[in-house]
Amino acid sequence: MAWLRLQAVVAVLALAAVAGVSHGFEFHEATVEAIHRGFSNGSLTSTALVRFYLDQIRRLNPLLHAVIEVNPDALQQARAADARRTSSGGRLIGALDGVPVLLKDNIATRDALNTTVGSFALLGSVVRRDAGVVTRLRRAGAVVLGKANPSEWCNIRRVDDGWSARGGQSLNPYALSSTPCGSSAGPGVAAAANMAAVTLGTETDGSILCPSSFNSVVGIKPTVGLTSRDGVVPISPRQDTVGPMCRTVSDAVQLLDAIVGYDAFDAAATRAASKYIPSGGYTQFLKKDGLRGKRIGVLNGFFQGKGETQLRVYNQHLTTMREHGAVVIENLDVAINLTALLVEIGSNEGIAIRAEFKLNLNAYLAELRSSPVRSLAEIIAFNNAHPVQERLEDFGQDNLIAAEKTQGIGSVERAAIQRLEELSANGLEKLMKEKQLDAIVTPDTSASSLLAITGLPAVVVPAGYGEAGVPFGICFGGLQGYEPRLIEMAYAFEQATKVRRPPMYGNLARTSFFLR
């Protein structure tokens, strides 16, 4: 039923559009820079761009289930952007002026779109205002194209990666039988399959890094507080962050520039992180020689079990980093027993997050202008009353029930949080400081928990494709505020390797769109 509504809206919008003529513009894999050039030289309009992405969604979403809902006002916003540029002689009001953006369905918009985290329990709820990052996107001129499919409740309910009751099962556009990974699966799939110019995801632990790796896109997981979490359905204020998922490092950085900064509605975190935002923004760090002089650590234990193809490719990448001036330091240990460390992190993280989720979700629900549910207890009751829609037999909701049983942040939770801070301070943070590292490099999302527990940043870049064509990524992680140096390394690596290629299931509509 949800897809039928989506399909009907897309069809109406596509038929109703009056697109500008876009002679010679290459829509597939179009970067923000290329879009700007198209606007400037007259080969592209925002209206034509939005029509292209709506067409992609109409054709591909029945297979990939990356988009949960499209914005019925998207074409109106695009026409307004075109009119703005015409009346101002081509001047852009921001770096994303007229550029379509898909948002993960836990990022609130005060418009015709729903914000449900994929659950029917929140369908029809009304938020009081745009999320902080959406306010900044609109200020930059972006067109909000729609909402992308999350793992329901950002997978704290423990469903299949990329599945939600409203959106169905997102599929990897490179290999349909492979995981799309992480709760930001929809944004990752949509970015990979050219269903939007850029997309925005969220992460608590691995939810940007993992789908970016498995869908061959660039993901930036910012330092916690660098981007506002106001209006984002919460899990953990210690770990939640909002970040770009795009086809290139440059696009991701331009999107990051648009959304960072202080927000009075997320005052404590954004005020603390504002000191890390460089004067002049982050695009100044898109340097082809960004690997030169960087000290990069390779942690023991993370590359094991990755298979012969991946290990060979990763070793080639380490050689490339050295050839471009990086000092690569191998055989580093973050703990005597890495497996035991990760188990301890997981245990304490679970204790803390269950309590944080209940407290912060109930606060979010209470603030909604209207909502079918007002508490975690009511969500659990809703699921029990709708077992078929919510696939209770397949997934259950044990973790939601466990969260509901918590009684706030008590001595047990405080001890767990303190232990997480100790494990980070005496582990990864200590290692990076002692070895004077600019970054650690790990495969895919294997170090996500090390980075998550104290809000550390990371950038994932496409690294290669396995024997079955399944993408894998490489992750540059650092300490709080290390975004400039991570961007330098990620961009230089991307430009030196140029690994990314479009997925087969993202190009099905290519010929037919130009023939329409």
PDB file of N, CA, C and O in Angstrom, residues 247-303:
ATOM      1  N   ARG A 247      28.026  10.225  -3.847  1.00  0.00           N
ATOM      2  CA  ARG A 247      28.828   9.441  -4.782  1.00  0.00           C
ATOM      3  C   ARG A 247      30.290   9.883  -4.831  1.00  0.00           C
ATOM      4  O   ARG A 247      31.138   9.130  -5.323  1.00  0.00           O
ATOM      5  N   THR A 248      30.604  11.085  -4.365  1.00  0.00           N
ATOM      6  CA  THR A 248      31.985  11.563  -4.363  1.00  0.00           C
ATOM      7  C   THR A 248      32.306  12.240  -3.049  1.00  0.00           C
ATOM      8  O   THR A 248      31.411  12.705  -2.327  1.00  0.00           O
ATOM      9  N   VAL A 249      33.590  12.324  -2.751  1.00  0.00           N
ATOM     10  CA  VAL A 249      34.016  13.036  -1.544  1.00  0.00           C
ATOM     11  C   VAL A 249      33.639  14.511  -1.642  1.00  0.00           C
ATOM     12  O   VAL A 249      33.164  15.109  -0.675  1.00  0.00           O
ATOM     13  N   SER A 250      33.831  15.099  -2.820  1.00  0.00           N
ATOM     14  CA  SER A 250      33.512  16.509  -3.001  1.00  0.00           C
ATOM     15  C   SER A 250      32.043  16.796  -2.698  1.00  0.00           C
ATOM     16  O   SER A 250      31.718  17.762  -1.997  1.00  0.00           O
ATOM     17  N   ASP A 251      31.136  15.958  -3.215  1.00  0.00           N
ATOM     18  CA  ASP A 251      29.711  16.161  -2.949  1.00  0.00           C
ATOM     19  C   ASP A 251      29.417  16.035  -1.462  1.00  0.00           C
ATOM     20  O   ASP A 251      28.649  16.822  -0.892  1.00  0.00           O
ATOM     21  N   ALA A 252      30.015  15.025  -0.821  1.00  0.00           N
ATOM     22  CA  ALA A 252      29.776  14.819   0.601  1.00  0.00           C
ATOM     23  C   ALA A 252      30.255  16.011   1.422  1.00  0.00           C
ATOM     24  O   ALA A 252      29.604  16.430   2.382  1.00  0.00           O
ATOM     25  N   VAL A 253      31.390  16.577   1.031  1.00  0.00           N
ATOM     26  CA  VAL A 253      31.940  17.719   1.770  1.00  0.00           C
ATOM     27  C   VAL A 253      31.080  18.962   1.566  1.00  0.00           C
ATOM     28  O   VAL A 253      30.850  19.732   2.506  1.00  0.00           O
ATOM     29  N   GLN A 254      30.585  19.175   0.351  1.00  0.00           N
ATOM     30  CA  GLN A 254      29.703  20.317   0.131  1.00  0.00           C
ATOM     31  C   GLN A 254      28.405  20.184   0.925  1.00  0.00           C
ATOM     32  O   GLN A 254      27.892  21.171   1.463  1.00  0.00           O
ATOM     33  N   LEU A 255      27.897  18.962   1.024  1.00  0.00           N
ATOM     34  CA  LEU A 255      26.714  18.739   1.848  1.00  0.00           C
ATOM     35  C   LEU A 255      27.034  18.946   3.323  1.00  0.00           C
ATOM     36  O   LEU A 255      26.250  19.551   4.069  1.00  0.00           O
ATOM     37  N   LEU A 256      28.205  18.479   3.747  1.00  0.00           N
ATOM     38  CA  LEU A 256      28.617  18.686   5.142  1.00  0.00           C
ATOM     39  C   LEU A 256      28.703  20.168   5.458  1.00  0.00           C
ATOM     40  O   LEU A 256      28.206  20.622   6.504  1.00  0.00           O
ATOM     41  N   ASP A 257      29.324  20.943   4.575  1.00  0.00           N
ATOM     42  CA  ASP A 257      29.434  22.385   4.800  1.00  0.00           C
ATOM     43  C   ASP A 257      28.073  23.029   5.018  1.00  0.00           C
ATOM     44  O   ASP A 257      27.942  23.981   5.794  1.00  0.00           O
ATOM     45  N   ALA A 258      27.058  22.516   4.326  1.00  0.00           N
ATOM     46  CA  ALA A 258      25.732  23.122   4.409  1.00  0.00           C
ATOM     47  C   ALA A 258      25.024  22.834   5.727  1.00  0.00           C
ATOM     48  O   ALA A 258      24.120  23.586   6.114  1.00  0.00           O
ATOM     49  N   ILE A 259      25.397  21.766   6.430  1.00  0.00           N
ATOM     50  CA  ILE A 259      24.603  21.351   7.591  1.00  0.00           C
ATOM     51  C   ILE A 259      25.297  21.516   8.932  1.00  0.00           C
ATOM     52  O   ILE A 259      24.667  21.329   9.976  1.00  0.00           O
ATOM     53  N   VAL A 260      26.584  21.871   8.961  1.00  0.00           N
ATOM     54  CA  VAL A 260      27.279  21.987  10.249  1.00  0.00           C
ATOM     55  C   VAL A 260      26.939  23.312  10.920  1.00  0.00           C
ATOM     56  O   VAL A 260      26.553  24.279  10.268  1.00  0.00           O
ATOM     57  N   GLY A 261      27.091  23.337  12.242  1.00  0.00           N
ATOM     58  CA  GLY A 261      26.968  24.601  12.944  1.00  0.00           C
ATOM     59  C   GLY A 261      26.072  24.548  14.170  1.00  0.00           C
ATOM     60  O   GLY A 261      25.353  23.577  14.415  1.00  0.00           O
ATOM     61  N   TYR A 262      26.133  25.617  14.936  1.00  0.00           N
ATOM     62  CA  TYR A 262      25.395  25.724  16.198  1.00  0.00           C
ATOM     63  C   TYR A 262      23.896  25.740  15.957  1.00  0.00           C
ATOM     64  O   TYR A 262      23.396  26.352  15.008  1.00  0.00           O
ATOM     65  N   ASP A 263      23.173  25.067  16.842  1.00  0.00           N
ATOM     66  CA  ASP A 263      21.709  25.057  16.813  1.00  0.00           C
ATOM     67  C   ASP A 263      21.218  25.190  18.250  1.00  0.00           C
ATOM     68  O   ASP A 263      21.549  24.361  19.109  1.00  0.00           O
ATOM     69  N   ALA A 264      20.432  26.204  18.509  1.00  0.00           N
ATOM     70  CA  ALA A 264      19.935  26.445  19.865  1.00  0.00           C
ATOM     71  C   ALA A 264      19.092  25.283  20.371  1.00  0.00           C
ATOM     72  O   ALA A 264      18.972  25.088  21.593  1.00  0.00           O
ATOM     73  N   PHE A 265      18.490  24.505  19.469  1.00  0.00           N
ATOM     74  CA  PHE A 265      17.673  23.372  19.891  1.00  0.00           C
ATOM     75  C   PHE A 265      18.517  22.124  20.186  1.00  0.00           C
ATOM     76  O   PHE A 265      17.981  21.114  20.640  1.00  0.00           O
ATOM     77  N   ASP A 266      19.807  22.172  19.908  1.00  0.00           N
ATOM     78  CA  ASP A 266      20.750  21.110  20.278  1.00  0.00           C
ATOM     79  C   ASP A 266      22.001  21.811  20.812  1.00  0.00           C
ATOM     80  O   ASP A 266      23.124  21.576  20.359  1.00  0.00           O
ATOM     81  N   ALA A 267      21.757  22.696  21.770  1.00  0.00           N
ATOM     82  CA  ALA A 267      22.743  23.715  22.146  1.00  0.00           C
ATOM     83  C   ALA A 267      24.032  23.129  22.709  1.00  0.00           C
ATOM     84  O   ALA A 267      25.130  23.506  22.281  1.00  0.00           O
ATOM     85  N   ALA A 268      23.929  22.225  23.680  1.00  0.00           N
ATOM     86  CA  ALA A 268      25.138  21.765  24.367  1.00  0.00           C
ATOM     87  C   ALA A 268      26.109  21.093  23.398  1.00  0.00           C
ATOM     88  O   ALA A 268      27.304  21.425  23.370  1.00  0.00           O
ATOM     89  N   ALA A 269      25.597  20.158  22.604  1.00  0.00           N
ATOM     90  CA  ALA A 269      26.481  19.413  21.702  1.00  0.00           C
ATOM     91  C   ALA A 269      27.009  20.286  20.579  1.00  0.00           C
ATOM     92  O   ALA A 269      28.202  20.239  20.248  1.00  0.00           O
ATOM     93  N   THR A 270      26.150  21.091  19.956  1.00  0.00           N
ATOM     94  CA  THR A 270      26.596  21.886  18.808  1.00  0.00           C
ATOM     95  C   THR A 270      27.499  23.042  19.246  1.00  0.00           C
ATOM     96  O   THR A 270      28.398  23.430  18.495  1.00  0.00           O
ATOM     97  N   ARG A 271      27.288  23.564  20.441  1.00  0.00           N
ATOM     98  CA  ARG A 271      28.185  24.611  20.937  1.00  0.00           C
ATOM     99  C   ARG A 271      29.583  24.035  21.171  1.00  0.00           C
ATOM    100  O   ARG A 271      30.589  24.649  20.795  1.00  0.00           O
ATOM    101  N   ALA A 272      29.635  22.861  21.789  1.00  0.00           N
ATOM    102  CA  ALA A 272      30.935  22.237  22.072  1.00  0.00           C
ATOM    103  C   ALA A 272      31.686  21.898  20.794  1.00  0.00           C
ATOM    104  O   ALA A 272      32.909  22.038  20.723  1.00  0.00           O
ATOM    105  N   ALA A 273      30.962  21.448  19.769  1.00  0.00           N
ATOM    106  CA  ALA A 273      31.620  21.020  18.530  1.00  0.00           C
ATOM    107  C   ALA A 273      31.903  22.173  17.579  1.00  0.00           C
ATOM    108  O   ALA A 273      32.703  22.012  16.651  1.00  0.00           O
ATOM    109  N   SER A 274      31.273  23.314  17.787  1.00  0.00           N
ATOM    110  CA  SER A 274      31.457  24.443  16.867  1.00  0.00           C
ATOM    111  C   SER A 274      32.917  24.888  16.774  1.00  0.00           C
ATOM    112  O   SER A 274      33.353  25.418  15.746  1.00  0.00           O
ATOM    113  N   LYS A 275      33.673  24.663  17.842  1.00  0.00           N
ATOM    114  CA  LYS A 275      35.088  25.062  17.832  1.00  0.00           C
ATOM    115  C   LYS A 275      35.896  24.301  16.785  1.00  0.00           C
ATOM    116  O   LYS A 275      36.984  24.737  16.400  1.00  0.00           O
ATOM    117  N   TYR A 276      35.357  23.174  16.324  1.00  0.00           N
ATOM    118  CA  TYR A 276      36.078  22.381  15.332  1.00  0.00           C
ATOM    119  C   TYR A 276      35.829  22.839  13.895  1.00  0.00           C
ATOM    120  O   TYR A 276      36.541  22.419  12.988  1.00  0.00           O
ATOM    121  N   ILE A 277      34.806  23.673  13.684  1.00  0.00           N
ATOM    122  CA  ILE A 277      34.450  24.074  12.323  1.00  0.00           C
ATOM    123  C   ILE A 277      35.463  25.099  11.823  1.00  0.00           C
ATOM    124  O   ILE A 277      35.613  26.169  12.412  1.00  0.00           O
ATOM    125  N   PRO A 278      36.163  24.811  10.746  1.00  0.00           N
ATOM    126  CA  PRO A 278      37.214  25.721  10.267  1.00  0.00           C
ATOM    127  C   PRO A 278      36.640  26.947   9.576  1.00  0.00           C
ATOM    128  O   PRO A 278      35.587  26.874   8.918  1.00  0.00           O
ATOM    129  N   SER A 279      37.304  28.060   9.725  1.00  0.00           N
ATOM    130  CA  SER A 279      36.924  29.261   8.979  1.00  0.00           C
ATOM    131  C   SER A 279      37.076  28.978   7.492  1.00  0.00           C
ATOM    132  O   SER A 279      38.094  28.459   7.046  1.00  0.00           O
ATOM    133  N   GLY A 280      36.032  29.272   6.738  1.00  0.00           N
ATOM    134  CA  GLY A 280      36.074  28.995   5.306  1.00  0.00           C
ATOM    135  C   GLY A 280      35.505  27.655   4.917  1.00  0.00           C
ATOM    136  O   GLY A 280      35.460  27.317   3.734  1.00  0.00           O
ATOM    137  N   GLY A 281      35.065  26.858   5.918  1.00  0.00           N
ATOM    138  CA  GLY A 281      34.402  25.604   5.622  1.00  0.00           C
ATOM    139  C   GLY A 281      35.343  24.471   5.265  1.00  0.00           C
ATOM    140  O   GLY A 281      36.573  24.585   5.375  1.00  0.00           O
ATOM    141  N   TYR A 282      34.753  23.372   4.819  1.00  0.00           N
ATOM    142  CA  TYR A 282      35.498  22.136   4.606  1.00  0.00           C
ATOM    143  C   TYR A 282      35.951  21.913   3.168  1.00  0.00           C
ATOM    144  O   TYR A 282      36.832  21.081   2.924  1.00  0.00           O
ATOM    145  N   THR A 283      35.381  22.635   2.203  1.00  0.00           N
ATOM    146  CA  THR A 283      35.780  22.379   0.816  1.00  0.00           C
ATOM    147  C   THR A 283      37.239  22.754   0.563  1.00  0.00           C
ATOM    148  O   THR A 283      37.853  22.235  -0.370  1.00  0.00           O
ATOM    149  N   GLN A 284      37.802  23.612   1.395  1.00  0.00           N
ATOM    150  CA  GLN A 284      39.207  23.993   1.219  1.00  0.00           C
ATOM    151  C   GLN A 284      40.155  22.815   1.442  1.00  0.00           C
ATOM    152  O   GLN A 284      41.335  22.889   1.076  1.00  0.00           O
ATOM    153  N   PHE A 285      39.632  21.723   2.006  1.00  0.00           N
ATOM    154  CA  PHE A 285      40.487  20.563   2.293  1.00  0.00           C
ATOM    155  C   PHE A 285      40.377  19.478   1.214  1.00  0.00           C
ATOM    156  O   PHE A 285      40.900  18.380   1.394  1.00  0.00           O
ATOM    157  N   LEU A 286      39.728  19.809   0.111  1.00  0.00           N
ATOM    158  CA  LEU A 286      39.688  18.888  -1.021  1.00  0.00           C
ATOM    159  C   LEU A 286      40.987  19.036  -1.805  1.00  0.00           C
ATOM    160  O   LEU A 286      41.057  19.729  -2.816  1.00  0.00           O
ATOM    161  N   LYS A 287      42.019  18.386  -1.333  1.00  0.00           N
ATOM    162  CA  LYS A 287      43.365  18.531  -1.869  1.00  0.00           C
ATOM    163  C   LYS A 287      43.850  17.203  -2.450  1.00  0.00           C
ATOM    164  O   LYS A 287      43.849  16.178  -1.760  1.00  0.00           O
ATOM    165  N   LYS A 288      44.302  17.240  -3.693  1.00  0.00           N
ATOM    166  CA  LYS A 288      44.793  16.013  -4.327  1.00  0.00           C
ATOM    167  C   LYS A 288      46.062  15.485  -3.666  1.00  0.00           C
ATOM    168  O   LYS A 288      46.376  14.300  -3.774  1.00  0.00           O
ATOM    169  N   ASP A 289      46.796  16.376  -2.992  1.00  0.00           N
ATOM    170  CA  ASP A 289      48.006  15.924  -2.290  1.00  0.00           C
ATOM    171  C   ASP A 289      47.732  15.763  -0.792  1.00  0.00           C
ATOM    172  O   ASP A 289      48.644  15.839   0.032  1.00  0.00           O
ATOM    173  N   GLY A 290      46.473  15.506  -0.449  1.00  0.00           N
ATOM    174  CA  GLY A 290      46.070  15.457   0.952  1.00  0.00           C
ATOM    175  C   GLY A 290      46.630  14.299   1.754  1.00  0.00           C
ATOM    176  O   GLY A 290      46.526  14.287   2.982  1.00  0.00           O
ATOM    177  N   LEU A 291      47.234  13.318   1.093  1.00  0.00           N
ATOM    178  CA  LEU A 291      47.870  12.213   1.817  1.00  0.00           C
ATOM    179  C   LEU A 291      49.297  12.545   2.245  1.00  0.00           C
ATOM    180  O   LEU A 291      49.844  11.913   3.162  1.00  0.00           O
ATOM    181  N   ARG A 292      49.879  13.541   1.595  1.00  0.00           N
ATOM    182  CA  ARG A 292      51.284  13.851   1.832  1.00  0.00           C
ATOM    183  C   ARG A 292      51.526  14.255   3.291  1.00  0.00           C
ATOM    184  O   ARG A 292      50.886  15.158   3.813  1.00  0.00           O
ATOM    185  N   GLY A 293      52.463  13.537   3.919  1.00  0.00           N
ATOM    186  CA  GLY A 293      52.852  13.846   5.288  1.00  0.00           C
ATOM    187  C   GLY A 293      51.926  13.299   6.356  1.00  0.00           C
ATOM    188  O   GLY A 293      52.231  13.428   7.555  1.00  0.00           O
ATOM    189  N   LYS A 294      50.824  12.683   5.967  1.00  0.00           N
ATOM    190  CA  LYS A 294      49.880  12.168   6.966  1.00  0.00           C
ATOM    191  C   LYS A 294      50.414  10.872   7.569  1.00  0.00           C
ATOM    192  O   LYS A 294      50.968  10.010   6.869  1.00  0.00           O
ATOM    193  N   ARG A 295      50.212  10.735   8.871  1.00  0.00           N
ATOM    194  CA  ARG A 295      50.592   9.516   9.591  1.00  0.00           C
ATOM    195  C   ARG A 295      49.331   8.669   9.769  1.00  0.00           C
ATOM    196  O   ARG A 295      48.392   9.078  10.450  1.00  0.00           O
ATOM    197  N   ILE A 296      49.327   7.511   9.138  1.00  0.00           N
ATOM    198  CA  ILE A 296      48.141   6.659   9.092  1.00  0.00           C
ATOM    199  C   ILE A 296      48.458   5.332   9.759  1.00  0.00           C
ATOM    200  O   ILE A 296      49.417   4.637   9.379  1.00  0.00           O
ATOM    201  N   GLY A 297      47.652   4.960  10.746  1.00  0.00           N
ATOM    202  CA  GLY A 297      47.866   3.715  11.471  1.00  0.00           C
ATOM    203  C   GLY A 297      46.969   2.598  10.965  1.00  0.00           C
ATOM    204  O   GLY A 297      45.792   2.815  10.664  1.00  0.00           O
ATOM    205  N   VAL A 298      47.531   1.406  10.858  1.00  0.00           N
ATOM    206  CA  VAL A 298      46.781   0.218  10.451  1.00  0.00           C
ATOM    207  C   VAL A 298      46.678  -0.697  11.659  1.00  0.00           C
ATOM    208  O   VAL A 298      47.694  -1.206  12.158  1.00  0.00           O
ATOM    209  N   LEU A 299      45.464  -0.904  12.143  1.00  0.00           N
ATOM    210  CA  LEU A 299      45.259  -1.670  13.368  1.00  0.00           C
ATOM    211  C   LEU A 299      45.235  -3.159  13.087  1.00  0.00           C
ATOM    212  O   LEU A 299      44.597  -3.624  12.135  1.00  0.00           O
ATOM    213  N   ASN A 300      45.895  -3.903  13.932  1.00  0.00           N
ATOM    214  CA  ASN A 300      45.853  -5.362  13.829  1.00  0.00           C
ATOM    215  C   ASN A 300      44.450  -5.877  14.141  1.00  0.00           C
ATOM    216  O   ASN A 300      43.733  -5.320  14.970  1.00  0.00           O
ATOM    217  N   GLY A 301      44.077  -6.946  13.467  1.00  0.00           N
ATOM    218  CA  GLY A 301      42.832  -7.638  13.792  1.00  0.00           C
ATOM    219  C   GLY A 301      41.652  -7.294  12.919  1.00  0.00           C
ATOM    220  O   GLY A 301      40.692  -8.059  12.853  1.00  0.00           O
ATOM    221  N   PHE A 302      41.691  -6.154  12.243  1.00  0.00           N
ATOM    222  CA  PHE A 302      40.516  -5.726  11.479  1.00  0.00           C
ATOM    223  C   PHE A 302      40.511  -6.234  10.045  1.00  0.00           C
ATOM    224  O   PHE A 302      39.460  -6.284   9.412  1.00  0.00           O
ATOM    225  N   PHE A 303      41.662  -6.585   9.501  1.00  0.00           N
ATOM    226  CA  PHE A 303      41.718  -7.024   8.113  1.00  0.00           C
ATOM    227  C   PHE A 303      41.627  -8.546   7.973  1.00  0.00           C
ATOM    228  O   PHE A 303      41.507  -9.041   6.862  1.00  0.00           O
TER     229      PHE A 303
END
